[in-house]
Amino acid sequence: MQEAEVLNQSPIAAQEAIIRADKIEKYYAQPSQNRIQVISATDLKIVPGEILALLGPSGSGKSTMLRMLSGLSTPSAGQVYWHEKPIAEAEINVSIVFQSFALFPWLTVLQNVEAPLQARGVNPVERRDRSMRMLDTVGLDGFEAAYPKELSGGMKQRVGFARALVVEPEVLFMDEPFSALDVLTAENLRSELLELWAKKTMPTKAVFLVTHNIEEAVLLADRIIVLGRNPGHIRTDFKVALAQPRDRKSEPFTQLVDYIYKVLTSPDVVPAEAPDQQAGRKVRDQRQMHYQMLPHARPGGIAGLLELLLDKGGRDDIYRLADDLGFEIDDLLPIVDAAQLLGYLKIEEGDAAITLSGTEFANSEILRQKELFRAAAVGNVLLLRQIRRALEAKSDHTVPEDFFLDMLDEQFSEEECLRQMETAVAWGRYAELFDFDAGRRRFVLPDTAEDEIAGEISAGNEDAE
Amino acid sequence: MTTPTFARSPVTARTWPFLTDLGVGLCGLALFFAMAKLGAYWLARPVPAVTISHSIRALPLYAFYSIVRIGIAYLLSLVFAVGYGYIAAYNPRIEAWMIAVLDILQSIPVLSFLPGVMLAMMALVPSHQLGIEMGSILLIFTGQVWNMAFSFYSSLKSIPREMLEASRIYRYSAWQRFWQLEMPFAAIGLIWNSIVSVAGGWFFLIACEMFVLGERDFRLPGLGSYLQTAASANPVDMHALLWGLAVLVIIIVATDQLLWRPLIAWSDKFKFEQVESATRVTSPILALLQHSTALTRLPSRAWGAMDEQMFRRFSTTRECRVVQPVDAPDKSGKLLIPILLGSFIGLAVAWGAFKAIEMIHGVTWADVRLLLMGAGATYLRVNAALAIAALWTIPVGVTIGFNPKLARILQPITQVVASVPATALFPVLLLGLIRLGGGLGVGSIALMLLGTQWYILFNVIAGAMAIPSDLKEAASVYKFTSWQRWRTLILPGIFPYLVTGLITASGGAWNASIIAEYFHIGDKTMQTLGLGAQISAATDTGRFSILLLATVLMASMVVTMNRLVWRRLYRLAETRYKLES
């Protein structure tokens, strides 16, 4: 059960929730014994790798929810956990970007960004350095000596972002961050945020966004939770599988917006399931449908990277690694991403750190490596799991490539589908999960090692049902 | 706060700063000398009755003594106000109590405590001049601390929620929160209240320095005693009196120019505004100081080094590692100390009250009747003074407030005029009254007016300036008649400000009655029927039972008025007539 749930939460890697709310409630006691219930008992998880948007009408307790999850407000009942520790005792590392910016008007831009580092006792030189770099990242180069009141709204919110990101938060909370800005500025900031997120420029593992703007939620989020009011409760919780960058005019996009709009405007109706974001069909399981992007790396490359990392004591700066290898950083990143996807290494503050399973993989001889790789691939990569399962299910143990391409093209561009398939084939062949008949464009099940793999797959697939 | 300055002053602007640096150094030397001098004076044995000279040559020294008293009392008030406001704002359990206490203390006529405080301090430090000094400083302190404490408290309470949350989520230590959020946020209110407080401080200082209790002469060498001696000399030493007043005005103008204006200009950066405003207070003195390398670099460097240490140390505390909820429930484990402290204070209060009631024993019914009549008379006088003040200040204030050009010229002038303490003008005014042959019965109203009308005027001006121009434009677009304009726009617009001004003025008027209704001039004593006169007379004759009863009566009248009238008006102003920005 436990295992199934963990897998369910994150297909990318078997990671636990960063923040987990366990039946949290908020109410205010009234003198006359009855109490005002703001939020009824709610379970919620913030898991690594996703942008989670909280939508709801005003009065549904969105902001209260954010404050409870970030430790700013104590739930009246229930408990919030940070990596399974009660949040009131944990040293949590989160930031909030506020609707009103909440910058200190008497401090310069730089001082505003430095202040959180000051609270952490970072020394002045490093403090300045990190802050300047962060200001650079958000495009505020040259504004460090300005006061917030000299800046436009968009610039102020950039300072807000810089201040939030300079502490390298594990979870970035955003409380209607764009609603005080004009439409164009907001659009601009949104896409820049997405860019930072996609490029992993920020070490942030999850983003929690509170908004009342449906389009904004659909544009940004990987998962959307809609709250209802009186008292606040979760009405629906679903994944958004549209690929980034998202096109506001595309049909799946507008359908999703319509769907959320319907949910919001009919508060007494039990929400229908979210529409299939590709063709308008009902979705079987949103989580199941979400293919992660396979980085285009070869298994050999992954093994090579891990071995090199091990030689360097298990941890090194990614840029330095690229230098040592004589690689362009763009060539190295897919390999790093692939290793991360398979759970072999972790990215921490720009460093690649090898994990236990990564160490085991790198230290093993070739056959054992294949076994380990197979387990990791089946456990973490949905596409490989599906191919393998399909092959097993069919009596002739062969499936045409087109079958999977059809599923992939709901999510990726045509070109990207082919590349995804290419990578999947390379990984599957290496792991001896399947073979690929390039002439007939068909997947084939190899004869060996059938039984043990079958066992692994069923373990990885319990969540699908 | 360590503030790396990016904008360096150009090298060419270095000649002046050198002079400023020199000036700063000289000031330091002078300060050292002054300290030595003061120490010698304070530790000297008390002279049974200080002979106060009314020679002009004594003036600089007297003025210096007075300034030191005000300065020390002000610094004490500042520290106390910040501490009190902080504790009240962050301890929900005692918050209501502390604010109620503040409210009552604010309404108590400080001057009636003069004798008690003086005697207590003399008993505490019997062999030195220091005792009387401490008494007067304590009194000035009680005269100026409450509004500052209240200002700081309400600033803390009005810090925007998201700012507070930001300081929590980024795990500021209390130290960092204080210097980067609370103090800057409260600075402007604190500075404006400091100005009001120090002006009030002069009022009390001058009264303190003139103090005589029965046979005992507690007079202190200072401007107040100088003025009084000059006025009571026979014949009146007009020359000395005018010189004394002139020095007082010079001191007040200098304080305004050298201290308050630079402070106000400096505090502009603490304005909680999202957009830069067009109008700013400027101060050449501030500009000069900011160009002094010694002044900008040295303290900031020394402070910076210390600050870093503090931050380093605090960053390892729990407060800086775990996010503290904004709505943290009270920890019940810490109940013991407040309970102990509370019961201790309770016992002390009960004992004091018991002793006081014992003292009242000797009072006859005739005394009580007289006191009640006096209370009635003073009540009428206070309200008459308020009404007259309101009548002239509302039209004048609105005219000034609606006309920015006029406001720019008149506001600084009225501010200086207003801060000349009424007590200093009393002797002069009384001389005039005697010449005219008027009695104190009506004259005391004029004296109260002198002290209190300014509060109303300032508030009306501020209120008129705060009326948004779009509302004014709407009124003129729809061609409101002038009556309509007053009724629908101006009066409701200035109402909250007017109420604030009236509350302050009423408190001031009650306090002023103690001096206004009873006055020694020359060898005559002028008095009229009134509670203030009774307090002063009881002080003079040493009848503590009457003094106590009269004080309690006055305090309870002020508190009752506050509760029944002003508080309600204030609530009305807050709810109905508040202009949301």
XYZ file of C-alpha atoms in Angstrom, chain A residues 17-370:
354
model
C 5.908 14.209 -0.761
C 7.828 17.282 0.328
C 4.851 18.696 2.139
C 1.963 16.562 3.199
C -1.170 17.895 4.825
C -3.011 15.376 6.902
C -6.669 16.302 7.462
C -5.922 19.920 8.100
C -8.780 22.175 9.113
C -9.105 25.820 9.892
C -11.819 27.290 12.000
C -12.253 30.258 14.247
C -13.844 29.761 17.597
C -16.737 32.081 18.292
C -17.660 33.258 21.770
C -21.050 31.620 21.304
C -19.699 28.068 21.169
C -20.278 27.527 17.477
C -17.313 28.110 15.255
C -16.697 29.441 11.809
C -15.267 26.705 9.656
C -12.997 28.138 7.005
C -11.520 24.915 5.673
C -12.853 21.448 6.320
C -10.536 18.504 6.837
C -8.324 18.296 3.785
C -5.516 16.036 2.633
C -3.020 17.442 0.213
C 0.447 16.639 -1.028
C 3.095 18.720 -2.647
C 5.396 16.358 -4.508
C 8.666 17.088 -6.254
C 8.693 17.982 -9.898
C 5.356 19.624 -10.304
C 3.751 23.005 -10.427
C 0.592 22.678 -8.410
C -2.082 25.310 -8.855
C -4.800 25.937 -6.310
C -7.880 27.475 -7.876
C -10.993 28.576 -6.159
C -13.558 31.296 -5.731
C -12.839 33.961 -3.172
C -13.666 32.741 0.265
C -12.630 29.199 -0.457
C -9.580 29.568 1.758
C -6.893 29.386 -0.924
C -4.614 31.765 0.894
C -5.314 30.143 4.225
C -4.371 26.827 2.684
C -1.130 28.267 1.384
C -0.308 29.683 4.774
C -0.961 26.428 6.539
C 1.129 24.483 4.055
C 4.004 26.919 4.367
C 3.998 26.861 8.138
C 2.867 30.453 8.484
C -0.419 29.486 9.987
C -1.167 26.651 12.344
C -4.081 24.410 11.352
C -6.878 24.265 13.899
C -6.816 20.511 13.525
C -4.714 18.041 11.600
C -1.054 18.288 10.861
C 1.224 19.442 8.079
C 4.354 17.410 7.525
C 7.595 18.507 5.948
C 9.385 15.408 4.721
C 7.241 13.491 7.200
C 8.254 15.702 10.125
C 5.678 17.996 11.740
C 6.157 21.333 10.067
C 6.339 23.310 13.304
C 9.519 21.459 14.194
C 11.114 21.035 10.812
C 13.695 23.315 9.317
C 11.742 23.973 6.213
C 13.081 25.802 3.228
C 10.303 27.554 1.377
C 9.664 30.979 -0.061
C 6.544 32.929 -0.772
C 5.977 35.347 -3.599
C 3.256 37.692 -2.417
C 0.467 39.344 -4.309
C 1.369 42.728 -2.844
C 5.080 41.990 -3.378
C 5.676 42.679 0.349
C 8.983 44.341 -0.360
C 10.488 46.572 2.273
C 10.228 50.070 0.813
C 13.072 51.415 2.935
C 15.547 48.845 1.661
C 17.137 48.937 -1.767
C 16.469 46.166 -4.234
C 19.731 44.487 -3.269
C 19.072 44.815 0.447
C 15.633 43.345 -0.038
C 17.098 40.310 -1.748
C 19.910 40.037 0.769
C 17.693 40.187 3.821
C 16.637 36.505 3.859
C 20.268 35.456 3.503
C 21.144 37.774 6.351
C 18.627 35.941 8.479
C 20.458 32.718 7.658
C 23.765 34.144 8.762
C 25.343 34.121 5.315
C 28.445 36.311 5.365
C 28.293 39.699 3.618
C 30.488 38.804 0.655
C 28.638 35.646 -0.249
C 25.340 37.323 0.471
C 26.047 40.054 -1.997
C 27.343 37.630 -4.523
C 24.351 35.352 -4.464
C 21.920 38.253 -4.460
C 23.589 39.908 -7.425
C 23.528 36.664 -9.340
C 19.871 36.194 -8.570
C 19.056 39.746 -9.622
C 20.872 38.986 -12.823
C 18.786 35.874 -13.336
C 15.503 37.714 -12.969
C 16.674 40.486 -15.250
C 17.226 43.234 -12.705
C 20.835 43.785 -13.516
C 21.753 47.374 -12.680
C 18.765 48.030 -10.453
C 20.350 46.862 -7.229
C 20.637 50.352 -5.741
C 17.091 51.389 -6.599
C 14.306 51.501 -4.078
C 11.194 49.433 -4.761
C 9.001 52.491 -5.095
C 11.063 53.590 -8.082
C 10.184 50.394 -9.926
C 7.149 49.391 -11.943
C 4.863 46.657 -10.682
C 6.443 44.019 -12.871
C 9.928 44.964 -11.741
C 8.806 44.886 -8.124
C 7.522 41.378 -8.560
C 10.847 40.445 -10.146
C 12.468 41.606 -6.938
C 9.912 39.484 -5.133
C 10.976 36.481 -7.195
C 14.658 37.213 -6.672
C 14.129 37.398 -2.939
C 12.154 34.173 -3.009
C 14.661 32.268 -5.109
C 17.860 33.530 -3.520
C 17.381 31.170 -0.593
C 17.066 28.253 -3.032
C 13.740 27.106 -1.651
C 12.672 23.523 -2.000
C 9.093 24.653 -2.472
C 8.194 27.994 -3.962
C 4.817 29.277 -2.843
C 3.116 31.949 -4.880
C 0.058 33.780 -3.635
C -1.621 35.315 -6.673
C 1.744 36.611 -7.787
C 0.566 38.098 -11.041
C -2.818 39.493 -10.131
C -1.521 42.944 -9.186
C 0.161 43.312 -12.561
C -1.158 44.363 -15.914
C -1.934 41.656 -18.438
C 1.173 41.956 -20.560
C 3.572 42.158 -17.658
C 1.930 39.184 -16.035
C 2.175 37.163 -19.242
C 5.800 38.046 -19.567
C 6.666 37.102 -16.003
C 4.746 33.850 -16.311
C 6.688 32.696 -19.301
C 9.968 33.670 -17.662
C 9.029 31.707 -14.604
C 8.249 28.685 -16.746
C 11.554 29.053 -18.465
C 13.426 29.120 -15.159
C 11.470 26.087 -14.064
C 11.947 24.120 -17.260
C 15.642 24.842 -17.448
C 16.023 23.965 -13.803
C 17.823 27.226 -13.274
C 16.273 27.249 -9.852
C 16.899 24.397 -7.483
C 13.248 24.511 -6.501
C 11.611 21.106 -6.518
C 7.968 22.131 -6.472
C 5.886 25.207 -7.039
C 2.598 25.861 -5.292
C 0.552 28.542 -6.965
C -2.600 30.100 -5.583
C -4.622 31.875 -8.213
C -8.143 32.798 -9.168
C -7.192 32.991 -12.819
C -8.217 29.786 -14.591
C -6.104 30.398 -17.658
C -3.084 31.099 -15.540
C -3.520 27.805 -13.747
C -3.905 25.875 -17.001
C -0.928 27.683 -18.513
C 1.437 26.952 -15.672
C 0.345 23.957 -13.698
C 1.115 20.291 -13.928
C -1.654 19.622 -11.486
C -4.686 21.674 -10.563
C -6.753 21.525 -7.425
C -10.067 23.332 -7.389
C -11.396 24.405 -4.028
C -15.012 24.933 -3.142
C -16.256 27.123 -0.344
C -18.413 27.109 2.764
C -16.243 25.697 4.125
C -13.216 25.332 1.882
C -12.758 21.817 0.502
C -11.168 20.123 -2.491
C -13.653 19.680 -5.311
C -11.415 18.206 -7.916
C -7.759 17.392 -8.304
C -6.328 16.471 -11.670
C -3.185 16.528 -13.736
C -2.625 18.736 -16.722
C -0.869 16.756 -19.388
C -0.515 19.468 -22.001
C 3.044 19.936 -23.135
C 4.819 23.199 -22.511
C 4.747 25.772 -23.991
C 0.989 25.686 -23.950
C -1.125 27.258 -26.588
C -4.089 29.161 -25.196
C -5.971 28.655 -28.416
C -5.506 24.927 -28.718
C -8.578 22.821 -28.242
C -7.445 20.800 -25.240
C -6.475 24.033 -23.521
C -9.803 25.720 -24.024
C -11.634 22.532 -23.096
C -9.782 22.372 -19.831
C -10.487 26.023 -19.117
C -14.167 25.430 -19.868
C -14.207 22.407 -17.662
C -12.731 24.320 -14.700
C -15.063 27.186 -15.366
C -17.993 24.803 -15.189
C -16.765 23.311 -11.966
C -16.369 26.752 -10.436
C -19.736 28.043 -11.558
C -21.738 25.076 -10.369
C -20.647 24.738 -6.786
C -23.378 22.256 -5.874
C -22.679 19.725 -8.592
C -20.158 16.983 -8.060
C -17.481 17.788 -10.636
C -17.257 15.528 -13.640
C -13.918 14.052 -14.503
C -11.460 16.328 -16.194
C -11.658 16.113 -19.977
C -9.061 14.268 -21.890
C -6.726 17.031 -22.777
C -6.114 15.670 -26.225
C -9.307 14.632 -27.888
C -12.104 15.438 -25.555
C -12.519 11.830 -24.403
C -12.785 11.014 -20.751
C -9.451 10.218 -19.302
C -8.808 6.881 -17.741
C -6.212 8.088 -15.359
C -4.516 11.413 -15.642
C -1.438 10.349 -13.813
C -1.061 7.297 -15.954
C -1.240 9.351 -19.115
C 1.475 11.738 -18.209
C 4.594 10.696 -20.055
C 7.688 12.262 -18.775
C 10.081 13.603 -21.321
C 12.863 11.085 -21.878
C 16.211 12.846 -22.063
C 18.071 11.819 -25.140
C 20.937 10.023 -23.537
C 22.398 6.608 -24.115
C 22.667 4.136 -21.260
C 26.390 3.934 -21.867
C 26.676 7.639 -21.410
C 24.792 7.426 -18.154
C 27.091 4.701 -16.885
C 30.114 6.718 -17.951
C 28.916 9.826 -16.167
C 28.210 7.921 -12.986
C 31.627 6.282 -13.007
C 33.301 9.642 -13.484
C 31.244 11.114 -10.690
C 32.206 8.266 -8.422
C 35.866 8.963 -9.132
C 35.305 12.525 -8.028
C 33.949 11.471 -4.672
C 30.323 11.148 -5.689
C 29.574 14.815 -6.127
C 30.606 17.575 -8.439
C 29.474 20.777 -10.020
C 27.695 20.094 -13.316
C 29.550 22.829 -15.134
C 32.864 21.527 -13.943
C 31.905 18.036 -15.055
C 31.144 19.354 -18.506
C 34.486 21.100 -18.550
C 36.373 17.989 -17.508
C 34.693 15.930 -20.162
C 35.191 18.554 -22.808
C 31.423 18.523 -23.335
C 29.151 21.420 -24.078
C 26.821 21.818 -21.135
C 23.880 21.209 -23.477
C 25.292 17.817 -24.353
C 25.879 16.833 -20.785
C 22.512 17.918 -19.402
C 20.442 15.152 -21.077
C 22.748 12.572 -19.556
C 22.457 14.180 -16.145
C 18.691 14.382 -16.530
C 18.503 10.757 -17.549
C 20.545 9.679 -14.576
C 18.328 11.796 -12.371
C 15.197 10.318 -13.911
C 16.447 6.847 -13.150
C 17.165 7.857 -9.575
C 20.925 7.501 -9.965
C 21.808 11.023 -9.031
C 20.345 14.101 -7.473
C 20.798 17.725 -8.390
C 21.502 19.884 -5.393
C 22.387 23.552 -5.784
C 23.991 23.009 -9.138
C 25.875 19.948 -7.999
C 25.272 16.444 -9.227
C 25.369 14.032 -6.310
C 25.337 10.299 -6.883
C 22.715 8.300 -5.014
C 23.066 4.892 -3.417
C 21.507 3.119 -6.372
C 23.712 5.169 -8.660
C 26.797 4.029 -6.759
C 25.697 0.434 -6.959
C 25.075 0.800 -10.680
C 28.448 2.369 -11.347
C 30.296 -0.240 -9.297
C 28.660 -3.252 -10.941
C 29.891 -5.284 -13.855
C 28.080 -5.109 -17.140
C 25.433 -7.826 -16.662
C 24.485 -6.632 -13.215
C 24.374 -3.098 -14.598
C 21.811 -4.202 -17.127
